[in-house]
mmCIF file of C-alpha atoms in Angstrom:
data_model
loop_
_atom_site.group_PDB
_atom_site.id
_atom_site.type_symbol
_atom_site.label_atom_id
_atom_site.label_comp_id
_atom_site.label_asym_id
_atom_site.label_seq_id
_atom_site.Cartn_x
_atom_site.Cartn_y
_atom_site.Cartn_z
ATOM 1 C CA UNK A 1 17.815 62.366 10.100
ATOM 2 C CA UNK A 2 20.412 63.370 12.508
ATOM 3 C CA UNK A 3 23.505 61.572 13.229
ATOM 4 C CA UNK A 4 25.590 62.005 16.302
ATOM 5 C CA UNK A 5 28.837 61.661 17.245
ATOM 6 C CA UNK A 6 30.092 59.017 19.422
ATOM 7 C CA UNK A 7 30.965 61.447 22.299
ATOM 8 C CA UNK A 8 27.123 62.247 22.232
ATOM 9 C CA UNK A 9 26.039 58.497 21.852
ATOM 10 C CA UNK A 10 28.542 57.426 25.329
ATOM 11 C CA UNK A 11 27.193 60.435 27.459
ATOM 12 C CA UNK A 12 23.712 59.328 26.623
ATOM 13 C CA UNK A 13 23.961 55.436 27.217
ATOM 14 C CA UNK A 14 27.095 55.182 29.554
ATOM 15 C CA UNK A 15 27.126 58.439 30.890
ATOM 16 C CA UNK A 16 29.508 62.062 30.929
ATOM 17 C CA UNK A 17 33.520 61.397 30.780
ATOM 18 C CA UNK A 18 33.908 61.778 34.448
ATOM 19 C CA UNK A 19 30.964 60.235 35.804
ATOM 20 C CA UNK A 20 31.695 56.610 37.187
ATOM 21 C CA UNK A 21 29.586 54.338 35.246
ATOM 22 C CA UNK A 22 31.826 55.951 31.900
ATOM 23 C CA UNK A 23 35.051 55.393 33.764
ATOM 24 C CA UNK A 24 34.806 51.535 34.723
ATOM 25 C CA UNK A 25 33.418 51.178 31.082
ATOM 26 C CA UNK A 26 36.345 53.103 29.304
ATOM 27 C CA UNK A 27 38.575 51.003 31.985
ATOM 28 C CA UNK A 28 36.648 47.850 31.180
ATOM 29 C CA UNK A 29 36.936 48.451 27.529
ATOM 30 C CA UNK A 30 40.779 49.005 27.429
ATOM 31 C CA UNK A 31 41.774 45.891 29.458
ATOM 32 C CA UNK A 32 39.472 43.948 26.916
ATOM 33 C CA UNK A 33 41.561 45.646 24.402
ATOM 34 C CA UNK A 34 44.789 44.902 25.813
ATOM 35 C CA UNK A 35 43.870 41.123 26.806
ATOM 36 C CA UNK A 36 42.913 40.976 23.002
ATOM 37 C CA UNK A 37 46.246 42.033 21.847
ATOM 38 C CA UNK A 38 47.994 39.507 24.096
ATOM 39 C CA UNK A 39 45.811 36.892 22.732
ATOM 40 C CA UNK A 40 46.359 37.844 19.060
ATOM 41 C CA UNK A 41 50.076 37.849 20.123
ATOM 42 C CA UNK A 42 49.818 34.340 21.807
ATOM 43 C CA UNK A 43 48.326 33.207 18.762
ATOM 44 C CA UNK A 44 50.575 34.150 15.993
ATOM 45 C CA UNK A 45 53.383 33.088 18.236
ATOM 46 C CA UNK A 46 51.684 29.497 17.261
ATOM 47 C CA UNK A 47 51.080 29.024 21.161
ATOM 48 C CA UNK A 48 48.437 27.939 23.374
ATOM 49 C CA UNK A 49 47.025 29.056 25.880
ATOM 50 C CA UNK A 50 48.786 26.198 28.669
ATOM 51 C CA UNK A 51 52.424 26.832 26.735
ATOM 52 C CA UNK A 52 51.957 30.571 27.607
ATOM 53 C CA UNK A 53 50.756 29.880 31.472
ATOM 54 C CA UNK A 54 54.345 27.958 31.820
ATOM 55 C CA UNK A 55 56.309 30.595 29.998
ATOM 56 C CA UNK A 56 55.553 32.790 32.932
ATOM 57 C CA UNK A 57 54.736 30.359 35.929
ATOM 58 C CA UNK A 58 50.286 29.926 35.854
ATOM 59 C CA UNK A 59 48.044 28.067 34.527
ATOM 60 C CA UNK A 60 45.836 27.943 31.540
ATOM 61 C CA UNK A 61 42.750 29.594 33.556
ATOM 62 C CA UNK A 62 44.903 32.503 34.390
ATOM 63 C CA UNK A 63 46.033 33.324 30.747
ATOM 64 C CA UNK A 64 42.380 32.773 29.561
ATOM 65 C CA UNK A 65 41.649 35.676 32.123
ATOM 66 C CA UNK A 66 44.491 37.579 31.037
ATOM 67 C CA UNK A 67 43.089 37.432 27.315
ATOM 68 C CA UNK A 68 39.611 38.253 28.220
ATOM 69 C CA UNK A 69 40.793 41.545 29.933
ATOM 70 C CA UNK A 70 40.656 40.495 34.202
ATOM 71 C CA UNK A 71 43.544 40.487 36.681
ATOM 72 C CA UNK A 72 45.817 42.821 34.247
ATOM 73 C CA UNK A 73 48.387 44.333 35.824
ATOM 74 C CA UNK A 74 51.709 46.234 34.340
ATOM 75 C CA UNK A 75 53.702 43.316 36.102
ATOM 76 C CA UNK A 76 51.187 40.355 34.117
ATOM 77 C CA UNK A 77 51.402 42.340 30.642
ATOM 78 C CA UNK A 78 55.301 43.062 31.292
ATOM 79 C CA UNK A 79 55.976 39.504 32.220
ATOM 80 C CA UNK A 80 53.675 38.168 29.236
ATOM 81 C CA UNK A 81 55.789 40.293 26.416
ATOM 82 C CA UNK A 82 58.506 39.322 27.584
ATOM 83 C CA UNK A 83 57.862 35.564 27.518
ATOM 84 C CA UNK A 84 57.060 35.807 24.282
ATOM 85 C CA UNK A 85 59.850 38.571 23.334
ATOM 86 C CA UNK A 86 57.828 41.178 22.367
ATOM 87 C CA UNK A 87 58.675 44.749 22.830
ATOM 88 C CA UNK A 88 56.371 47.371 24.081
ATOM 89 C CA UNK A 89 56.525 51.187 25.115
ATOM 90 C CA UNK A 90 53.828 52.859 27.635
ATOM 91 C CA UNK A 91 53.575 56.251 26.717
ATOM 92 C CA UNK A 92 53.288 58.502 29.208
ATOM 93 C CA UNK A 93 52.214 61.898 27.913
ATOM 94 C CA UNK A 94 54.662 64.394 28.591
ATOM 95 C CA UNK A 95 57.113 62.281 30.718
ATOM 96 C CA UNK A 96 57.288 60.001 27.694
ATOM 97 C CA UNK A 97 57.747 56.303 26.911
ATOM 98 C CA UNK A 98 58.582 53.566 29.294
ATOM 99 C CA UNK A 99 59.680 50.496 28.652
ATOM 100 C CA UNK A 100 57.316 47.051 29.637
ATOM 101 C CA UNK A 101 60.418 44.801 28.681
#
């Protein structure tokens, strides 16, 4: 039985690292990730979903997009940690870490 590796198992399905179909998935896939975070952050904050939204000025539909990885932007994560004062660094290879508070 052979077993591969899950480089080999993405180039076959998705496709090679710099073809488009892998980008927009790897893309796809960390904005899911990051929306997940902010959700698991909303919810041991004990808040909903509405009491975020007026923390930083939209409504419930927009954090439930925010969550499920659409619409992301430095600005939306930035302004979500910081309604619910939480700290986070971007790390930016070489140049180093910046600072989404």
């Amino acid at each position: 039985m052979k077993f591969y590796t899950e480089e080999e198992i993405l180039d076959k399905h998705i496709g090679k690292k710099v073809s488009p179909k892998r980008e927009q998935f790897e893309a796809d896939l960390n904005s899911f990730l990051i929306g997940d975070a902010i959700r698991q952050a909303r919810q041991s904050k004990k808040l909903i979903q509405e009491e975020l939204g007026k923390m930083i000025g939209v409504q419930k539909v927009q954090i439930s997009r925010i969550e499920n990885g659409k619409n992301l932007t430095f600005s939306t994560i930035a302004k979500v940690f910081r309604a619910m004062d939480i700290r986070a660094n971007l790390e930016i290879g070489d140049l180093g870490k910046v600072a989404l508070w």
